Amino acid sequence: MYANIEEASFKEAVVPAILSVIATFILFFGLKLVLKSWVKAGLMASLTVFLFFFYGRIYSQISEAELFGIVVGRHKYLFLLFAVILLISLWWLRRTDKKLTDFSRGLNAFAASWLIVILVQVGYADLNQHLAKAQVSNEVSPEKADLAAGANSQPSDAKPDIYYLIFDRYAGA
């Protein structure tokens, strides 16, 4: 599920995470002004953030899907579907008189547990990266590092081998 978890370090993910939280709070407080309810604003903000972050995952699953000979797995259709879902949800939340507190608490508990699982997995992967780097640096002794650096180093006046190819015609069939 987390195919690229080792591509970035935990420190590199902090700024995007903070920006996401700030954007979510802005959305939440904006929806609070429209819906006049903390619970409804929280539900709508949660749905919006959920759809935003899972758009790519859903798109990759349905990108080649066809319905009656029409490729429905395109951005214009998926975006339209997401917009309709958001608008219908906003309309329903404005009109409903149901007490949604218990539902909101359940979603909050689910989100908190999900966040904990993700943070543990990211922290574990980051720890493994640091341990692997430390192990590699400990395996290379200073003497071997100097020998390797001397064998691979070029004189400072030597120019590197760089090839710049310019094709002046297109290849034929």
XYZ file of C-alpha atoms in Angstrom:
173
model
C 0.000 0.000 0.000
C 2.839 2.385 0.783
C 4.986 1.738 -2.265
C 6.979 4.975 -2.022
C 7.214 5.339 1.744
C 11.029 5.295 1.617
C 11.294 7.934 -1.124
C 11.220 10.894 1.263
C 12.358 11.337 4.825
C 10.091 12.230 7.697
C 11.579 15.762 7.762
C 10.657 16.308 4.120
C 7.033 15.411 4.836
C 6.595 17.869 7.715
C 6.056 21.027 5.623
C 3.431 19.488 3.291
C 1.669 17.993 6.307
C 1.570 21.354 8.083
C 0.266 23.063 4.929
C -2.427 20.392 4.611
C -3.514 20.923 8.211
C -3.631 24.703 7.747
C -5.678 24.355 4.530
C -8.040 21.948 6.303
C -8.573 24.379 9.180
C -9.268 27.228 6.747
C -11.780 25.010 4.932
C -13.322 23.922 8.232
C -13.818 27.456 9.534
C -15.143 28.632 6.163
C -17.685 25.810 6.168
C -18.583 26.678 9.766
C -19.656 30.117 8.562
C -21.812 28.578 5.807
C -23.322 25.642 7.711
C -23.610 27.310 11.142
C -22.655 24.037 12.860
C -19.328 22.703 14.064
C -20.339 19.086 13.458
C -21.646 19.660 9.946
C -18.619 21.759 9.037
C -16.332 19.016 10.333
C -18.129 16.339 8.331
C -18.045 18.385 5.146
C -14.374 19.319 5.618
C -13.530 15.662 6.264
C -15.325 14.556 3.109
C -13.581 17.248 1.071
C -10.128 16.344 2.386
C -10.839 12.633 1.887
C -11.864 13.147 -1.737
C -8.908 15.473 -2.363
C -6.287 13.023 -1.107
C -7.833 9.934 -2.690
C -8.502 11.477 -6.090
C -5.246 10.148 -7.550
C -5.726 6.678 -6.118
C -9.257 6.454 -7.484
C -8.197 7.868 -10.852
C -5.417 5.287 -11.209
C -7.935 2.512 -10.562
C -10.513 3.680 -13.110
C -8.306 5.405 -15.695
C -9.056 2.784 -18.363
C -12.679 2.084 -17.374
C -15.300 2.182 -20.109
C -19.065 2.434 -19.875
C -21.093 1.928 -23.068
C -17.983 2.476 -25.166
C -17.103 5.779 -23.455
C -13.892 5.997 -21.461
C -15.216 7.281 -18.133
C -11.830 7.126 -16.432
C -10.880 10.666 -17.415
C -10.206 13.654 -15.225
C -13.159 15.639 -16.526
C -15.619 12.890 -15.558
C -14.021 12.037 -12.223
C -13.729 15.689 -11.238
C -17.376 16.216 -12.180
C -18.361 13.200 -10.077
C -16.392 14.509 -7.088
C -17.917 17.971 -7.481
C -21.425 16.486 -7.591
C -20.700 14.398 -4.478
C -19.462 17.493 -2.639
C -22.401 19.659 -3.731
C -24.998 17.022 -2.823
C -23.289 16.494 0.549
C -23.223 20.233 1.217
C -26.895 20.552 0.247
C -27.853 17.574 2.458
C -25.871 18.848 5.438
C -27.505 22.279 5.172
C -31.003 20.782 5.032
C -30.766 17.933 7.517
C -32.001 18.250 11.074
C -30.544 14.911 12.170
C -28.169 14.814 15.096
C -24.807 13.902 13.565
C -22.678 14.062 16.712
C -22.304 10.290 17.145
C -21.439 9.816 13.482
C -18.862 12.614 13.740
C -17.294 11.056 16.852
C -16.997 7.714 15.075
C -15.298 9.322 12.094
C -12.958 11.243 14.408
C -11.965 8.019 16.200
C -11.371 6.294 12.862
C -9.302 9.219 11.547
C -7.209 9.396 14.717
C -6.458 5.664 14.658
C -5.660 5.831 10.948
C -3.306 8.763 11.525
C -1.510 6.881 14.305
C -1.020 3.834 12.062
C 0.360 5.995 9.241
C 2.713 7.904 11.556
C 4.032 4.644 13.017
C 4.658 3.243 9.525
C 6.386 6.417 8.327
C 8.466 6.602 11.509
C 9.449 2.941 11.188
C 10.489 3.404 7.548
C 12.464 6.546 8.433
C 14.208 4.736 11.283
C 15.121 1.875 8.944
C 16.599 4.361 6.453
C 18.743 5.979 9.149
C 19.915 2.595 10.460
C 20.802 1.423 6.940
C 22.799 4.607 6.283
C 24.585 4.269 9.606
C 25.439 0.634 8.894
C 26.863 1.460 5.462
C 28.958 4.334 6.835
C 30.294 2.111 9.655
C 31.283 -0.646 7.215
C 33.614 1.657 5.262
C 36.764 2.321 7.275
C 38.495 5.698 6.914
C 41.513 4.071 5.199
C 39.319 2.347 2.598
C 37.365 5.541 2.068
C 40.607 7.446 1.342
C 41.794 4.748 -1.074
C 38.440 4.687 -2.864
C 38.362 8.464 -3.099
C 41.934 8.539 -4.476
C 41.262 5.828 -7.054
C 38.141 7.501 -8.382
C 39.260 11.096 -8.256
C 40.336 12.923 -11.389
C 42.799 15.739 -11.616
C 41.083 19.062 -11.080
C 42.034 20.315 -14.554
C 40.566 17.263 -16.348
C 37.264 17.914 -18.076
C 34.414 15.469 -17.501
C 33.109 13.307 -20.326
C 29.901 15.017 -21.408
C 28.261 14.174 -24.686
C 25.704 16.536 -26.158
C 23.887 14.928 -29.083
C 21.976 17.073 -31.525
C 19.848 15.321 -34.118
C 18.942 17.505 -37.039
C 16.287 15.260 -38.612
C 13.543 12.955 -37.503
C 14.172 9.266 -37.825
C 12.477 7.563 -40.759
C 9.961 4.768 -40.461
